[in-house]
mmCIF file of C-alpha atoms in Angstrom:
data_model
loop_
_atom_site.group_PDB
_atom_site.id
_atom_site.type_symbol
_atom_site.label_atom_id
_atom_site.label_comp_id
_atom_site.label_asym_id
_atom_site.label_seq_id
_atom_site.Cartn_x
_atom_site.Cartn_y
_atom_site.Cartn_z
ATOM 1 C CA MET A 1 -45.715 161.389 -104.476
ATOM 2 C CA LYS A 2 -45.584 163.619 -101.356
ATOM 3 C CA ILE A 3 -49.019 165.026 -102.150
ATOM 4 C CA PHE A 4 -50.464 161.507 -102.492
ATOM 5 C CA LEU A 5 -48.952 160.442 -99.172
ATOM 6 C CA TRP A 6 -50.302 163.556 -97.458
ATOM 7 C CA LEU A 7 -53.792 162.869 -98.795
ATOM 8 C CA PHE A 8 -53.618 159.236 -97.637
ATOM 9 C CA LEU A 9 -52.589 160.179 -94.113
ATOM 10 C CA PHE A 10 -55.360 162.717 -93.700
ATOM 11 C CA LEU A 11 -58.201 160.882 -95.386
ATOM 12 C CA PRO A 12 -61.135 160.057 -93.063
ATOM 13 C CA SER A 13 -60.734 156.624 -91.459
ATOM 14 C CA GLY A 14 -63.894 155.323 -93.121
ATOM 15 C CA VAL A 15 -62.426 156.016 -96.551
ATOM 16 C CA VAL A 16 -59.112 154.323 -95.823
ATOM 17 C CA ALA A 17 -60.758 151.288 -94.222
ATOM 18 C CA GLN A 18 -63.281 150.988 -97.074
ATOM 19 C CA LEU A 19 -66.423 150.400 -95.064
ATOM 20 C CA PRO A 20 -68.211 147.212 -96.133
ATOM 21 C CA SER A 21 -71.792 147.736 -97.202
ATOM 22 C CA ILE A 22 -74.670 146.213 -95.260
ATOM 23 C CA GLU A 23 -75.740 144.445 -98.454
ATOM 24 C CA GLN A 24 -72.361 142.714 -98.624
ATOM 25 C CA LEU A 25 -72.363 141.714 -94.956
ATOM 26 C CA VAL A 26 -75.759 139.996 -95.215
ATOM 27 C CA SER A 27 -75.430 138.740 -98.784
ATOM 28 C CA PRO A 28 -76.750 135.233 -99.542
ATOM 29 C CA ASP A 29 -73.381 134.656 -101.257
ATOM 30 C CA GLU A 30 -71.020 133.304 -98.590
ATOM 31 C CA THR A 31 -67.905 134.486 -100.440
ATOM 32 C CA VAL A 32 -69.233 138.043 -100.592
ATOM 33 C CA ARG A 33 -70.017 137.949 -96.852
ATOM 34 C CA GLU A 34 -66.566 136.640 -95.961
ATOM 35 C CA ASN A 35 -64.793 139.285 -98.031
ATOM 36 C CA ALA A 36 -66.905 142.007 -96.446
ATOM 37 C CA SER A 37 -66.233 140.660 -92.943
ATOM 38 C CA LYS A 38 -62.478 140.929 -93.482
ATOM 39 C CA LYS A 39 -62.852 144.699 -93.721
ATOM 40 C CA LEU A 40 -64.325 144.947 -90.219
ATOM 41 C CA LYS A 41 -60.927 144.688 -88.519
ATOM 42 C CA GLY A 42 -59.767 148.001 -89.927
ATOM 43 C CA LEU A 43 -62.732 150.000 -88.638
ATOM 44 C CA SER A 44 -62.598 152.493 -85.796
ATOM 45 C CA ILE A 45 -64.671 151.992 -82.636
ATOM 46 C CA GLN A 46 -67.102 154.663 -83.807
ATOM 47 C CA GLU A 47 -67.541 152.984 -87.182
ATOM 48 C CA LYS A 48 -68.115 149.627 -85.519
ATOM 49 C CA GLN A 49 -70.701 151.095 -83.164
ATOM 50 C CA LYS A 50 -72.521 152.656 -86.098
ATOM 51 C CA LEU A 51 -72.479 149.300 -87.871
ATOM 52 C CA VAL A 52 -73.932 147.584 -84.796
ATOM 53 C CA SER A 53 -76.874 149.991 -84.823
ATOM 54 C CA GLN A 54 -77.442 149.290 -88.530
ATOM 55 C CA VAL A 55 -77.082 145.511 -88.371
ATOM 56 C CA THR A 56 -78.975 144.706 -85.156
ATOM 57 C CA PRO A 57 -82.472 145.406 -86.611
ATOM 58 C CA LEU A 58 -81.706 142.899 -89.383
ATOM 59 C CA LEU A 59 -81.860 140.091 -86.811
ATOM 60 C CA LYS A 60 -85.648 140.344 -87.269
ATOM 61 C CA SER A 61 -85.548 140.080 -91.064
ATOM 62 C CA ARG A 62 -87.875 137.629 -92.810
ATOM 63 C CA ASP A 63 -84.962 136.306 -94.868
ATOM 64 C CA TRP A 64 -82.893 133.679 -93.071
ATOM 65 C CA TRP A 65 -79.671 134.604 -94.866
ATOM 66 C CA VAL A 66 -80.032 138.218 -93.732
ATOM 67 C CA ARG A 67 -80.495 137.110 -90.110
ATOM 68 C CA SER A 68 -77.544 134.748 -90.468
ATOM 69 C CA GLY A 69 -75.344 137.479 -91.946
ATOM 70 C CA ALA A 70 -76.340 139.860 -89.173
ATOM 71 C CA VAL A 71 -75.419 137.306 -86.501
ATOM 72 C CA HIS A 72 -72.022 136.657 -88.082
ATOM 73 C CA THR A 73 -71.332 140.377 -88.457
ATOM 74 C CA LEU A 74 -72.105 141.076 -84.807
ATOM 75 C CA ALA A 75 -69.911 138.146 -83.773
ATOM 76 C CA ASN A 76 -67.023 139.530 -85.816
ATOM 77 C CA LEU A 77 -67.456 142.949 -84.242
ATOM 78 C CA GLY A 78 -66.910 141.397 -80.811
ATOM 79 C CA PRO A 79 -67.470 143.163 -77.451
ATOM 80 C CA VAL A 80 -68.327 146.456 -79.155
ATOM 81 C CA ALA A 81 -71.625 144.781 -80.108
ATOM 82 C CA LYS A 82 -72.755 144.304 -76.480
ATOM 83 C CA GLY A 83 -75.787 146.443 -77.176
ATOM 84 C CA ALA A 84 -77.082 143.686 -79.449
ATOM 85 C CA ILE A 85 -77.036 141.023 -76.719
ATOM 86 C CA PRO A 86 -80.815 141.143 -75.980
ATOM 87 C CA ASP A 87 -81.596 140.770 -79.688
ATOM 88 C CA LEU A 88 -79.121 137.887 -80.074
ATOM 89 C CA ILE A 89 -80.694 136.169 -77.071
ATOM 90 C CA ALA A 90 -84.057 136.495 -78.817
ATOM 91 C CA VAL A 91 -82.525 134.791 -81.866
ATOM 92 C CA LEU A 92 -81.083 132.060 -79.649
ATOM 93 C CA ASP A 93 -84.515 131.496 -78.120
ATOM 94 C CA ARG A 94 -86.654 131.505 -81.254
ATOM 95 C CA ASP A 95 -84.832 131.143 -84.596
ATOM 96 C CA GLU A 96 -84.100 128.041 -86.668
ATOM 97 C CA PRO A 97 -81.376 125.657 -85.391
ATOM 98 C CA SER A 98 -78.442 126.727 -87.579
ATOM 99 C CA ILE A 99 -78.948 130.408 -86.773
ATOM 100 C CA ARG A 100 -79.498 129.652 -83.083
ATOM 101 C CA SER A 101 -76.176 127.826 -83.124
ATOM 102 C CA ASP A 102 -74.457 130.845 -84.669
ATOM 103 C CA ALA A 103 -76.161 133.141 -82.154
ATOM 104 C CA ALA A 104 -74.736 131.093 -79.270
ATOM 105 C CA ALA A 105 -71.247 131.415 -80.734
ATOM 106 C CA ALA A 106 -71.775 135.146 -81.259
ATOM 107 C CA LEU A 107 -72.845 135.632 -77.652
ATOM 108 C CA GLY A 108 -69.679 133.858 -76.585
ATOM 109 C CA LYS A 109 -67.554 136.352 -78.509
ATOM 110 C CA ILE A 110 -69.498 139.420 -77.442
ATOM 111 C CA GLY A 111 -70.307 138.968 -73.766
ATOM 112 C CA ALA A 112 -70.389 135.382 -72.573
ATOM 113 C CA ASN A 113 -69.866 136.150 -68.886
ATOM 114 C CA SER A 114 -72.861 138.424 -68.424
ATOM 115 C CA PRO A 115 -75.624 136.852 -66.281
ATOM 116 C CA GLU A 116 -78.299 137.291 -68.956
ATOM 117 C CA VAL A 117 -76.154 135.473 -71.528
ATOM 118 C CA SER A 118 -75.420 132.639 -69.091
ATOM 119 C CA ARG A 119 -79.127 132.163 -68.395
ATOM 120 C CA ALA A 120 -79.950 132.142 -72.112
ATOM 121 C CA LEU A 121 -77.237 129.583 -72.854
ATOM 122 C CA LEU A 122 -78.414 127.285 -70.078
ATOM 123 C CA ARG A 123 -81.943 127.431 -71.522
ATOM 124 C CA ALA A 124 -80.646 126.649 -75.003
ATOM 125 C CA LEU A 125 -78.743 123.633 -73.692
ATOM 126 C CA LYS A 126 -82.116 121.855 -73.700
ATOM 127 C CA HIS A 127 -82.812 122.591 -77.382
ATOM 128 C CA GLU A 128 -83.848 119.586 -79.466
ATOM 129 C CA ALA A 129 -81.276 120.220 -82.230
ATOM 130 C CA PRO A 130 -77.790 118.754 -81.525
ATOM 131 C CA VAL A 131 -76.096 121.557 -83.476
ATOM 132 C CA VAL A 132 -77.527 124.110 -81.047
ATOM 133 C CA ARG A 133 -76.558 122.114 -77.964
ATOM 134 C CA MET A 134 -73.012 121.630 -79.276
ATOM 135 C CA SER A 135 -72.561 125.336 -79.897
ATOM 136 C CA VAL A 136 -73.953 126.196 -76.473
ATOM 137 C CA VAL A 137 -71.658 123.689 -74.767
ATOM 138 C CA GLU A 138 -68.606 125.177 -76.466
ATOM 139 C CA VAL A 139 -69.512 128.638 -75.183
ATOM 140 C CA LEU A 140 -70.272 127.349 -71.678
ATOM 141 C CA GLY A 141 -66.747 125.951 -71.603
ATOM 142 C CA GLN A 142 -65.469 129.521 -71.980
ATOM 143 C CA LEU A 143 -67.479 130.856 -69.045
ATOM 144 C CA LYS A 144 -66.387 131.243 -65.458
ATOM 145 C CA PRO A 145 -66.936 127.736 -64.035
ATOM 146 C CA THR A 146 -69.749 128.569 -61.625
ATOM 147 C CA SER A 147 -71.573 125.759 -59.851
ATOM 148 C CA GLU A 148 -74.565 126.304 -62.137
ATOM 149 C CA VAL A 149 -72.481 125.993 -65.317
ATOM 150 C CA ILE A 150 -70.568 122.948 -64.048
ATOM 151 C CA SER A 151 -73.794 121.262 -62.981
ATOM 152 C CA ALA A 152 -75.371 121.841 -66.403
ATOM 153 C CA LEU A 153 -72.319 120.501 -68.237
ATOM 154 C CA THR A 154 -72.085 117.470 -65.964
ATOM 155 C CA GLN A 155 -75.716 116.606 -66.687
ATOM 156 C CA ALA A 156 -75.065 117.077 -70.411
ATOM 157 C CA LEU A 157 -72.569 114.194 -70.295
ATOM 158 C CA ARG A 158 -75.705 112.050 -70.587
ATOM 159 C CA ASP A 159 -76.850 113.755 -73.807
ATOM 160 C CA LYS A 160 -78.261 111.294 -76.354
ATOM 161 C CA GLU A 161 -75.889 112.505 -79.098
ATOM 162 C CA TRP A 162 -72.235 111.448 -78.900
ATOM 163 C CA THR A 163 -71.124 114.612 -80.678
ATOM 164 C CA VAL A 164 -72.646 116.705 -77.911
ATOM 165 C CA ARG A 165 -71.163 114.475 -75.202
ATOM 166 C CA THR A 166 -67.715 114.866 -76.763
ATOM 167 C CA SER A 167 -68.117 118.648 -76.775
ATOM 168 C CA VAL A 168 -69.153 118.501 -73.119
ATOM 169 C CA VAL A 169 -66.021 116.556 -72.187
ATOM 170 C CA LYS A 170 -63.836 119.150 -73.907
ATOM 171 C CA ALA A 171 -65.738 121.991 -72.250
ATOM 172 C CA LEU A 172 -65.275 120.426 -68.820
ATOM 173 C CA GLY A 173 -61.598 119.981 -69.624
ATOM 174 C CA LYS A 174 -61.250 123.744 -70.030
ATOM 175 C CA THR A 175 -62.579 124.227 -66.503
ATOM 176 C CA ARG A 176 -59.734 122.112 -65.071
ATOM 177 C CA PRO A 177 -62.122 119.755 -63.243
ATOM 178 C CA THR A 178 -61.043 119.162 -59.658
ATOM 179 C CA THR A 179 -64.314 118.503 -57.843
ATOM 180 C CA LYS A 180 -65.344 114.968 -57.012
ATOM 181 C CA LYS A 181 -68.701 115.428 -58.729
ATOM 182 C CA VAL A 182 -67.138 116.345 -62.076
ATOM 183 C CA ALA A 183 -64.392 113.739 -61.816
ATOM 184 C CA LYS A 184 -66.915 111.005 -61.042
ATOM 185 C CA ALA A 185 -69.031 112.038 -64.024
ATOM 186 C CA LEU A 186 -65.996 111.951 -66.320
ATOM 187 C CA VAL A 187 -64.904 108.580 -64.946
ATOM 188 C CA GLN A 188 -68.364 107.231 -65.705
ATOM 189 C CA SER A 189 -68.010 108.541 -69.270
ATOM 190 C CA LEU A 190 -64.942 106.330 -69.741
ATOM 191 C CA LYS A 191 -67.568 103.621 -70.250
ATOM 192 C CA ASP A 192 -69.411 105.592 -72.935
ATOM 193 C CA ASP A 193 -70.652 103.591 -75.923
ATOM 194 C CA ASN A 194 -68.788 105.883 -78.325
ATOM 195 C CA PHE A 195 -65.005 105.616 -78.536
ATOM 196 C CA VAL A 196 -64.558 109.302 -79.422
ATOM 197 C CA VAL A 197 -66.136 110.254 -76.108
ATOM 198 C CA ARG A 198 -63.967 107.733 -74.261
ATOM 199 C CA LEU A 199 -60.698 108.885 -75.814
ATOM 200 C CA SER A 200 -61.593 112.504 -75.053
ATOM 201 C CA VAL A 201 -62.287 111.634 -71.417
ATOM 202 C CA ALA A 202 -59.030 109.691 -71.074
ATOM 203 C CA GLU A 203 -57.115 112.701 -72.338
ATOM 204 C CA ILE A 204 -58.871 115.133 -69.985
ATOM 205 C CA LEU A 205 -58.426 112.963 -66.896
ATOM 206 C CA GLY A 206 -54.669 113.396 -67.175
ATOM 207 C CA ASP A 207 -55.218 116.971 -65.992
ATOM 208 C CA VAL A 208 -57.318 115.905 -63.018
ATOM 209 C CA GLY A 209 -54.472 113.969 -61.422
ATOM 210 C CA PRO A 210 -54.595 111.344 -58.691
ATOM 211 C CA ARG A 211 -56.303 113.701 -56.233
ATOM 212 C CA ILE A 212 -59.634 112.027 -56.995
ATOM 213 C CA PRO A 213 -59.347 108.345 -55.946
ATOM 214 C CA GLN A 214 -61.568 106.966 -58.739
ATOM 215 C CA VAL A 215 -59.478 108.424 -61.572
ATOM 216 C CA VAL A 216 -56.418 106.150 -61.527
ATOM 217 C CA PRO A 217 -58.320 102.816 -61.341
ATOM 218 C CA ALA A 218 -60.608 103.987 -64.155
ATOM 219 C CA LEU A 219 -57.641 104.841 -66.382
ATOM 220 C CA VAL A 220 -55.984 101.493 -65.600
ATOM 221 C CA GLN A 221 -59.191 99.802 -66.720
ATOM 222 C CA ALA A 222 -59.215 101.959 -69.876
ATOM 223 C CA LEU A 223 -55.831 100.461 -70.815
ATOM 224 C CA LYS A 224 -57.878 97.430 -71.887
ATOM 225 C CA ASP A 225 -60.272 99.415 -74.080
ATOM 226 C CA GLU A 226 -61.024 97.916 -77.493
ATOM 227 C CA ASN A 227 -59.951 101.145 -79.207
ATOM 228 C CA TYR A 228 -56.189 101.709 -79.408
ATOM 229 C CA VAL A 229 -56.450 105.513 -79.177
ATOM 230 C CA VAL A 230 -58.351 105.206 -75.899
ATOM 231 C CA ARG A 231 -55.657 102.853 -74.590
ATOM 232 C CA SER A 232 -52.925 105.232 -75.707
ATOM 233 C CA ASN A 233 -54.615 108.275 -74.154
ATOM 234 C CA ALA A 234 -55.152 106.394 -70.895
ATOM 235 C CA ALA A 235 -51.446 105.518 -70.745
ATOM 236 C CA GLU A 236 -50.480 109.129 -71.480
ATOM 237 C CA ALA A 237 -52.831 110.361 -68.755
ATOM 238 C CA LEU A 238 -51.311 108.004 -66.185
ATOM 239 C CA GLY A 239 -47.845 109.190 -67.147
ATOM 240 C CA LYS A 240 -48.884 112.827 -66.977
ATOM 241 C CA MET A 241 -50.133 112.462 -63.415
ATOM 242 C CA LYS A 242 -47.146 110.234 -62.504
ATOM 243 C CA ALA A 243 -49.418 107.600 -61.017
ATOM 244 C CA SER A 244 -46.930 104.950 -59.907
ATOM 245 C CA GLY A 245 -48.847 102.468 -57.772
ATOM 246 C CA PRO A 246 -48.269 98.712 -58.198
ATOM 247 C CA ALA A 247 -51.470 98.231 -60.223
ATOM 248 C CA VAL A 248 -50.489 101.021 -62.619
ATOM 249 C CA VAL A 249 -46.951 99.726 -63.174
ATOM 250 C CA ALA A 250 -48.225 96.183 -63.665
ATOM 251 C CA ALA A 251 -50.828 97.282 -66.215
ATOM 252 C CA LEU A 252 -48.322 99.353 -68.194
ATOM 253 C CA ALA A 253 -45.748 96.555 -68.036
ATOM 254 C CA GLN A 254 -48.358 94.180 -69.435
ATOM 255 C CA ILE A 255 -48.900 96.547 -72.348
ATOM 256 C CA LEU A 256 -45.177 96.512 -73.125
ATOM 257 C CA GLN A 257 -45.268 92.727 -73.219
ATOM 258 C CA GLU A 258 -48.540 92.114 -75.061
ATOM 259 C CA GLU A 259 -49.693 95.228 -76.940
ATOM 260 C CA LYS A 260 -49.423 95.035 -80.731
ATOM 261 C CA ASN A 261 -50.052 98.698 -81.476
ATOM 262 C CA ASP A 262 -46.892 100.826 -81.565
ATOM 263 C CA LYS A 263 -48.657 104.024 -80.484
ATOM 264 C CA VAL A 264 -49.976 102.385 -77.320
ATOM 265 C CA ARG A 265 -46.602 100.821 -76.481
ATOM 266 C CA ILE A 266 -44.842 104.162 -76.928
ATOM 267 C CA SER A 267 -47.371 105.872 -74.647
ATOM 268 C CA ALA A 268 -46.905 103.168 -72.009
ATOM 269 C CA THR A 269 -43.111 103.431 -72.265
ATOM 270 C CA LEU A 270 -43.171 107.201 -71.829
ATOM 271 C CA ALA A 271 -45.555 106.868 -68.886
ATOM 272 C CA LEU A 272 -43.187 104.488 -67.097
ATOM 273 C CA MET A 273 -40.233 106.757 -67.838
ATOM 274 C CA ARG A 274 -42.044 109.737 -66.308
ATOM 275 C CA MET A 275 -42.692 107.796 -63.104
ATOM 276 C CA GLY A 276 -38.991 107.423 -62.372
ATOM 277 C CA THR A 277 -39.490 104.691 -59.751
ATOM 278 C CA PRO A 278 -37.413 101.486 -59.408
ATOM 279 C CA GLU A 279 -40.503 99.418 -60.260
ATOM 280 C CA ALA A 280 -41.099 101.409 -63.443
ATOM 281 C CA ALA A 281 -37.434 101.113 -64.409
ATOM 282 C CA GLN A 282 -37.603 97.349 -63.904
ATOM 283 C CA ALA A 283 -40.673 97.098 -66.141
ATOM 284 C CA LEU A 284 -38.863 99.031 -68.867
ATOM 285 C CA LYS A 285 -35.798 96.818 -68.527
ATOM 286 C CA GLN A 286 -37.842 93.642 -68.875
ATOM 287 C CA SER A 287 -39.536 94.969 -72.004
ATOM 288 C CA ARG A 288 -36.275 95.409 -73.904
ATOM 289 C CA GLY A 289 -36.128 91.762 -74.803
ATOM 290 C CA ARG A 290 -39.586 91.871 -76.389
ATOM 291 C CA PRO A 291 -39.479 91.042 -80.113
#
């Protein structure tokens, strides 16, 4: 037993970690790829660097599954794969949509804040495939919120696909929007044709607070939205920012009297409780007799 333990402790790291083969990492079989990727965590820095040098050339393979596997492998290797950034940018610029999308995500994990990556992502934000734009938006939300990034995301709120617009709202939420330009753009999106976009905006605006004058009136108006989740999120946002003006209290009090959805009424009740003003307390008191 002691001999076995001694051998285990002094075996080369590559043997203990069981290096995944390149064939496994770029296999067309997704299960094989996933199992191989799990072994990457146990590798040393030197082993990872060697793997980067072996995998990067495969980004130019004729076979799409090989390119896809290479992108995923580099993403899983993280910052140690920074040397592959130029090649991943080339994939982002020229490959098919699904692989471009994966390349954007990989760049986010490897070196999103480098200027060359930022420029490549901003270019890709204009790609015709929604899946690419969505992936790019998610990575942009992780970047330092420079004026260029914020401007690009704000413009993307007008994207023709609601899925992309929803991703943009969430990305802007991560930047803690405080500028009037961003707040105005989000307020405008409270009128979006798609309810998923609207409910996402209502949730994010709770973090903006009453510093931007247009926010509170827009959320009060959203309390009348046809979708109950939007109404609920708007009430929660008003409570979060402790907006306690007469129009806000009156709108929330009206919900307690007329709203049929329990989730919305609960959100309105909690919002009034968070305000802690005499007017809010009176509205809560009057609602107790509601059947």
